[in-house]
Amino acid sequence: MRTQVCIVGGGPAGLLLSQLLHLKGIDSVLLEQRTQNYVLSRIRAGVLELGTVDLLRKAGVSARMDRHGIPHDGVSIACGNQEFRIDFRQLTGKPVMIWGQTELTADLYDARDERNAQTFFEVRAVNPQKVDTDNPFVTFIHNGTVHRIDCEFVAGCDGFHGVCRKAIPDTVRREYERAYPFGWLGVLSETPPVSSELIYSAHPRGFALCSMRNQSLSRYYLQCPMTDRTEDWSDNAFWDELRRRIPEAAADTLETGPSIEKSIAPLRSFFCEPMSWGRLFLAGDSAHIVPPTGAKGLNLAASDVHYLYHAFLLHYREGDSSGLSEYSSKAVARVLKAMRFAWWFTNIMHLLPDQPEFDRRMQEAEIDFIKDSDSAQSMLAENYVGLPY
Ligand code: APR
Ligand code: PHB
């Protein structure tokens, strides 16, 4: 079997890259270790930067998003009984788009099905080989049979737990990580959102976030200890704690209902350098993880794909490989700026266990400063809506 680009991983990064390349006549095969339904069952974030929106439109998979997505012009920041709004539209001229990752992943798979794209699901033992030569190939097992795909490039879009990052030699690859001493307990409920925009709330009991997927599907998060398990949290316990941590006006109008999904996710900042090695290129969570506070995970996968897509176009159309050579440095530069924002926002909004009282007062002072400072609000807005590609 032979293809131009062998894409490992059928999440947003791999799907979007494959779709964009296809529209330019560049052939790819996609390997995914799970089933399509399993990938579509994952509940992930739902805030898209305009760069991501534009890329989905370019990929021809934006019809449902353009019809049902909800543009948001700002968010609320709450700290104790103070609440203020960050006006993206006024500060940056740009909104963000509320559109669930599950939805865009479904649109990308629908596009694959329509064009009978070659996808191998439930693959095993995926092994990118000779990626530092001009003749890379990928072996894998599918339905008990060993397969080999000879290709010109390998795109490692296989997420944090994938294999492609490790195909970069240990002597070359540098990894940086910070694990946060808490997690996010998330609940999805078929209830109207408590507010027309997102509310990020710093509270002495812990962080809370009020989000949504649409006008009848809400998404809420509570900071929780990493030792917590979902079975420790009844729905009533969740709603009671949420009410304690969000502004009173919101708590009074909160509509609750049975959780249709409940999960706990760890928070981590992670990135590896370089994001390429020979003819292997990493994109998305395979190369970096950000805490969800800044809603950057999916949007960084999109900007990686933007850089890699244009690099492949330059190579295949003009015979110019400068884009491929510059990919890693360009992608890492944008990743690190978004990672800084997500790290900063996480640290000022969350209660850090065993935190000295002085540090907690400094957190409150920083949020209070943002409340009264146009320049601080502009910094937050500029990062939240997405830095330029
Ligand atoms: N072989 C094939 N597929 C693999 C392998 C492997 N060895 N290991 C992992 N995968 C698949 C996973 O099953 C998953 O479907 O790769 C895909 C990676 O998708 P994501 O983890 O969603 O990563 P990415 O496409 O970069 O999207 C980033 O997804 O997880 C969220 O928060 C993250 O919003 C961010 C976005
Ligand atoms: C979500 O809606 O899942 C969401 C929104 C904003 C975040 C994180 C998650 O920062």
XYZ file of C-alpha atoms and ligand atoms in Angstrom:
435
model
C 0.000 0.000 0.000
C 1.332 3.509 -0.773
C 0.164 7.059 -0.017
C 1.638 10.540 0.072
C 0.864 11.272 3.746
C 0.182 8.537 6.301
C -1.834 10.136 9.121
C -1.775 8.382 12.506
C -4.764 9.377 14.658
C -8.392 10.061 13.734
C -9.152 12.894 16.144
C -9.639 16.526 15.110
C -6.010 17.050 14.020
C -5.754 13.976 11.800
C -9.232 14.384 10.348
C -8.810 18.070 9.547
C -5.386 17.590 7.960
C -6.654 14.701 5.813
C -9.677 16.680 4.654
C -7.675 19.786 3.730
C -5.038 17.743 1.858
C -7.735 15.820 -0.012
C -9.276 19.044 -1.314
C -5.905 19.869 -2.865
C -5.448 16.431 -4.396
C -2.904 15.259 -1.853
C -3.521 11.629 -0.932
C -3.525 10.366 2.656
C -4.502 7.254 4.601
C -5.689 7.566 8.195
C -4.999 5.035 10.966
C -7.160 5.163 14.120
C -6.833 2.800 17.051
C -10.431 3.131 18.194
C -13.772 2.823 16.422
C -15.380 5.865 14.806
C -18.191 5.719 17.365
C -15.725 5.693 20.250
C -13.971 8.790 18.886
C -17.341 10.508 18.453
C -18.398 9.621 22.000
C -15.650 11.735 23.542
C -16.906 14.924 25.217
C -14.372 17.728 24.737
C -14.304 21.517 24.778
C -16.494 23.707 22.629
C -14.857 27.114 22.133
C -13.411 27.785 18.657
C -11.084 30.620 17.729
C -11.933 32.311 14.411
C -8.787 30.737 12.924
C -10.262 27.320 13.643
C -13.639 28.411 12.249
C -11.973 29.600 9.035
C -10.061 26.333 8.681
C -13.276 24.294 9.064
C -14.885 26.489 6.377
C -11.876 25.949 4.104
C -12.224 22.200 4.732
C -15.857 22.344 3.611
C -17.208 21.014 6.902
C -18.739 24.162 8.411
C -22.378 24.040 7.233
C -23.813 22.832 10.571
C -21.459 25.069 12.553
C -22.470 28.115 10.498
C -26.128 27.254 11.096
C -26.055 26.133 14.727
C -22.804 27.473 16.189
C -23.179 30.382 18.625
C -20.823 33.381 18.318
C -19.876 34.756 21.755
C -18.611 38.337 22.165
C -17.286 37.926 25.699
C -16.984 35.929 28.909
C -17.639 36.696 32.568
C -14.924 36.456 35.189
C -16.092 36.083 38.794
C -14.098 36.180 41.997
C -16.041 35.855 45.223
C -18.978 38.261 44.842
C -17.282 40.332 42.130
C -18.153 39.624 38.486
C -17.047 41.487 35.354
C -17.216 40.912 31.626
C -14.332 40.703 29.165
C -15.723 42.202 25.955
C -13.868 40.407 23.144
C -15.705 42.315 20.411
C -14.865 45.724 21.864
C -11.277 44.812 22.810
C -10.267 42.731 19.762
C -13.059 43.102 17.194
C -13.436 39.304 17.216
C -15.818 36.778 18.806
C -15.281 33.093 19.565
C -17.602 30.380 18.242
C -19.360 27.948 20.566
C -19.419 24.639 18.681
C -18.669 21.301 20.379
C -15.593 19.309 19.338
C -17.863 16.273 19.037
C -19.869 18.120 16.374
C -16.878 19.143 14.276
C -15.401 15.657 14.577
C -18.713 14.228 13.339
C -18.720 16.672 10.402
C -15.164 15.639 9.511
C -16.044 11.931 9.625
C -19.149 12.577 7.517
C -16.905 14.237 4.921
C -14.609 11.173 4.989
C -17.548 8.811 4.528
C -18.887 10.868 1.611
C -15.577 10.554 -0.256
C -14.924 6.953 0.796
C -11.634 8.055 2.294
C -9.327 5.230 3.356
C -9.491 4.843 7.136
C -8.278 1.863 9.149
C -10.094 1.699 12.501
C -9.092 -0.403 15.498
C -5.494 -0.632 14.341
C -2.827 -2.075 16.617
C 0.966 -1.983 16.860
C 1.278 1.160 14.732
C 4.983 1.699 14.092
C 6.347 4.640 12.059
C 9.682 3.519 10.565
C 12.600 5.111 8.665
C 11.036 8.545 9.241
C 14.522 10.091 9.072
C 15.002 8.801 5.520
C 13.361 9.668 2.184
C 11.418 6.408 2.294
C 9.423 6.255 5.520
C 6.765 3.654 6.083
C 4.284 2.687 8.783
C 3.458 -0.869 9.816
C 0.353 -1.788 11.786
C -1.990 -4.673 12.515
C -5.588 -4.542 11.319
C -8.017 -7.456 11.744
C -5.078 -9.663 12.729
C -3.118 -8.916 9.547
C 0.169 -6.972 9.457
C 0.064 -4.103 6.963
C 2.717 -1.746 5.632
C 2.045 1.703 4.181
C 4.912 3.241 2.229
C 4.576 7.020 2.228
C 6.361 10.290 1.608
C 5.462 11.757 5.015
C 3.995 10.656 8.355
C 1.670 13.011 10.294
C 1.621 12.081 13.993
C -1.847 13.161 15.114
C -2.231 10.388 17.670
C -2.691 12.459 20.812
C -0.793 12.519 24.098
C -0.821 8.739 24.523
C 0.114 8.005 20.927
C 3.292 6.438 19.529
C 4.474 9.032 17.020
C 6.110 11.449 19.460
C 8.355 8.623 20.632
C 9.525 8.046 17.055
C 11.636 11.181 17.608
C 14.848 9.843 19.207
C 15.224 10.414 22.958
C 18.553 12.095 22.198
C 16.743 14.675 20.059
C 13.336 15.068 21.742
C 12.969 17.431 24.701
C 9.797 17.294 26.816
C 8.519 19.848 29.307
C 5.656 19.223 31.723
C 3.775 20.677 34.629
C 1.040 18.597 36.265
C -1.554 20.533 38.296
C -2.552 19.147 41.714
C -6.263 19.064 40.859
C -8.684 17.991 38.147
C -11.911 19.174 36.525
C -15.143 17.332 37.238
C -17.318 17.940 34.178
C -21.085 17.452 33.796
C -23.207 17.641 30.645
C -26.919 18.274 31.236
C -29.906 18.804 28.949
C -30.736 22.106 30.631
C -30.642 25.707 29.413
C -27.316 27.418 30.127
C -27.286 29.494 33.312
C -25.955 32.489 31.364
C -25.808 33.643 27.740
C -21.983 33.597 27.929
C -19.379 31.504 29.791
C -18.674 32.243 33.459
C -15.179 31.516 34.834
C -15.412 31.676 38.634
C -12.519 31.735 41.119
C -13.803 30.834 44.557
C -12.207 29.969 47.919
C -13.874 26.533 47.594
C -12.356 26.049 44.128
C -12.769 26.997 40.477
C -16.048 26.586 38.579
C -16.916 27.093 34.900
C -20.359 27.492 33.361
C -20.348 26.666 29.664
C -22.703 25.281 27.040
C -23.072 23.404 23.750
C -26.331 25.077 22.685
C -29.425 26.690 24.236
C -30.611 23.379 25.679
C -27.338 21.620 26.479
C -25.121 22.920 29.285
C -21.598 22.012 30.299
C -20.344 22.726 33.824
C -17.018 22.084 35.542
C -15.824 22.079 39.152
C -12.212 21.977 40.259
C -11.782 18.818 42.331
C -8.968 16.876 44.031
C -7.253 14.342 41.747
C -8.240 11.671 44.292
C -11.940 12.240 43.548
C -13.863 9.769 41.395
C -17.073 10.481 39.497
C -18.939 8.052 41.747
C -18.063 10.333 44.687
C -20.276 13.019 43.141
C -24.048 12.604 42.964
C -25.814 15.031 40.642
C -27.278 16.848 43.633
C -23.846 17.184 45.253
C -22.521 18.600 41.985
C -25.299 21.169 41.594
C -25.079 22.213 45.268
C -21.312 22.785 44.984
C -21.681 24.628 41.695
C -24.185 26.994 43.265
C -21.716 27.711 46.093
C -18.930 28.659 43.671
C -20.701 30.842 41.082
C -22.085 34.376 41.466
C -25.307 34.555 43.484
C -27.412 35.811 40.581
C -26.386 32.792 38.511
C -26.799 30.379 41.411
C -30.353 31.644 41.926
C -31.358 31.020 38.289
C -29.387 27.794 37.695
C -31.594 25.137 36.101
C -30.409 21.654 37.051
C -31.189 18.229 35.649
C -29.764 14.727 35.422
C -26.177 14.510 34.169
C -25.959 12.780 30.788
C -22.182 12.675 31.051
C -19.918 13.016 34.082
C -16.118 12.734 34.004
C -12.969 13.899 35.741
C -9.998 15.113 33.687
C -6.497 15.813 35.009
C -4.899 19.155 34.161
C -1.486 19.204 32.582
C 0.799 21.532 30.611
C 3.065 19.549 28.304
C 4.993 20.125 25.115
C 7.763 18.463 23.200
C 10.384 19.943 20.911
C 11.006 19.547 18.060
C 7.556 18.807 16.581
C 9.135 17.173 13.534
C 11.904 14.689 12.788
C 12.857 13.896 9.230
C 9.597 13.160 7.417
C 7.548 12.830 10.646
C 5.444 15.831 11.690
C 3.516 15.981 14.996
C 0.271 17.964 15.227
C -2.152 18.485 18.111
C -2.129 16.654 21.419
C 0.652 14.306 20.221
C 3.007 17.255 20.757
C 1.334 19.375 23.424
C -1.325 19.433 26.131
C -2.751 22.559 27.741
C -5.038 22.865 30.781
C -8.601 23.463 29.519
C -8.866 26.827 31.314
C -7.985 28.765 28.177
C -9.957 26.475 25.796
C -6.808 26.121 23.658
C -6.382 22.346 23.094
C -8.507 22.014 19.972
C -7.480 25.445 18.684
C -3.778 24.565 18.881
C -4.458 21.332 16.988
C -6.076 23.538 14.335
C -3.152 25.985 14.102
C -0.667 23.088 13.860
C -2.758 21.681 11.008
C -2.835 25.109 9.338
C 0.971 25.320 9.328
C 1.432 21.692 8.248
C -1.210 21.892 5.505
C 0.409 24.977 3.959
C 3.851 23.396 4.271
C 2.650 20.325 2.354
C 0.999 22.549 -0.272
C 4.269 24.452 -0.801
C 6.179 21.176 -1.082
C 3.831 19.414 -3.473
C 2.936 22.419 -5.603
C 6.173 24.389 -5.749
C 8.733 21.737 -4.809
C 9.679 24.076 -1.958
C 10.231 22.301 1.366
C 10.938 25.444 3.374
C 7.522 25.239 5.025
C 8.264 21.708 6.197
C 11.678 22.764 7.500
C 10.161 25.702 9.381
C 7.075 23.831 10.620
C 8.357 22.887 14.058
C 9.719 26.301 15.012
C 6.595 28.062 13.743
C 4.159 25.672 15.448
C 6.075 25.604 18.736
C 6.219 29.416 18.863
C 2.424 29.703 18.718
C 1.907 26.721 21.045
C 4.131 28.264 23.722
C 2.289 31.589 23.681
C -1.051 29.816 24.090
C 0.461 27.506 26.721
C 1.628 30.535 28.689
C -1.889 31.986 28.624
C -3.522 28.706 29.709
C -0.918 28.291 32.494
C -1.378 31.892 33.684
C -5.197 31.697 33.581
C -5.162 28.335 35.393
C -2.917 29.664 38.146
C -4.948 32.774 38.892
C -8.349 31.050 38.782
C -7.742 27.855 40.763
C -7.322 27.189 44.472
C -3.907 25.524 44.795
C -3.878 22.942 47.600
C -1.797 24.025 50.646
C -1.525 27.447 49.072
C -0.125 30.097 51.432
C -2.793 32.707 52.286
C -0.540 35.387 50.814
C -0.568 33.642 47.410
C -4.363 33.393 47.479
C -4.656 37.113 48.236
C -2.287 37.809 45.325
C -4.600 35.766 43.056
C -7.545 37.887 44.196
C -5.488 41.071 43.645
C -4.569 39.979 40.097
C -8.232 39.341 39.214
C -9.150 42.675 40.824
C -6.449 44.373 38.712
C -7.854 42.790 35.536
C -11.332 44.016 36.502
C -10.131 47.644 36.451
C -7.457 47.571 33.722
C -8.268 47.942 30.009
C -4.765 46.762 29.081
C -5.049 43.656 31.278
C -8.471 42.884 29.808
C -7.073 43.389 26.302
C -4.282 40.899 27.046
C -6.808 38.332 28.252
C -9.159 38.941 25.324
C -6.358 38.833 22.737
C -5.223 35.430 24.008
C -8.694 33.996 24.484
C -9.945 34.817 20.956
C -6.657 33.427 19.570
C -3.302 34.918 18.656
C -2.544 35.358 14.935
C -1.307 32.323 12.976
N -2.553 4.514 16.466
C -3.640 5.084 15.888
N -4.422 6.001 16.504
C -4.063 6.360 17.751
C -2.940 5.821 18.423
C -2.170 4.860 17.720
N -1.081 4.309 18.282
N -2.855 6.390 19.668
C -3.889 7.258 19.763
N -4.620 7.234 18.630
C -5.824 8.030 18.311
C -6.761 8.243 19.466
O -7.670 7.153 19.591
C -7.465 9.535 19.058
O -8.653 9.280 18.337
O -5.392 9.316 17.942
C -6.457 10.246 18.150
C -5.908 11.512 18.798
O -6.983 12.435 18.910
P -7.009 13.523 20.102
O -6.468 12.906 21.323
O -8.394 14.097 20.104
O -5.953 14.637 19.664
P -6.014 15.729 18.509
O -6.577 15.168 17.235
O -4.674 16.326 18.519
O -7.083 16.808 19.025
C -6.803 17.622 20.123
O -8.710 16.689 21.148
O -8.469 15.419 23.050
C -8.819 16.629 22.576
O -8.384 18.206 24.318
C -7.922 17.729 23.087
O -9.275 19.422 22.182
C -8.048 18.738 22.014
C -8.120 17.915 20.768
C -16.378 23.547 27.431
O -17.430 24.079 27.033
O -16.227 22.308 27.499
C -15.221 24.450 27.831
C -15.321 25.816 27.610
C -14.266 26.648 27.987
C -13.133 26.091 28.577
C -13.032 24.710 28.780
C -14.091 23.874 28.417
O -12.109 26.908 28.961
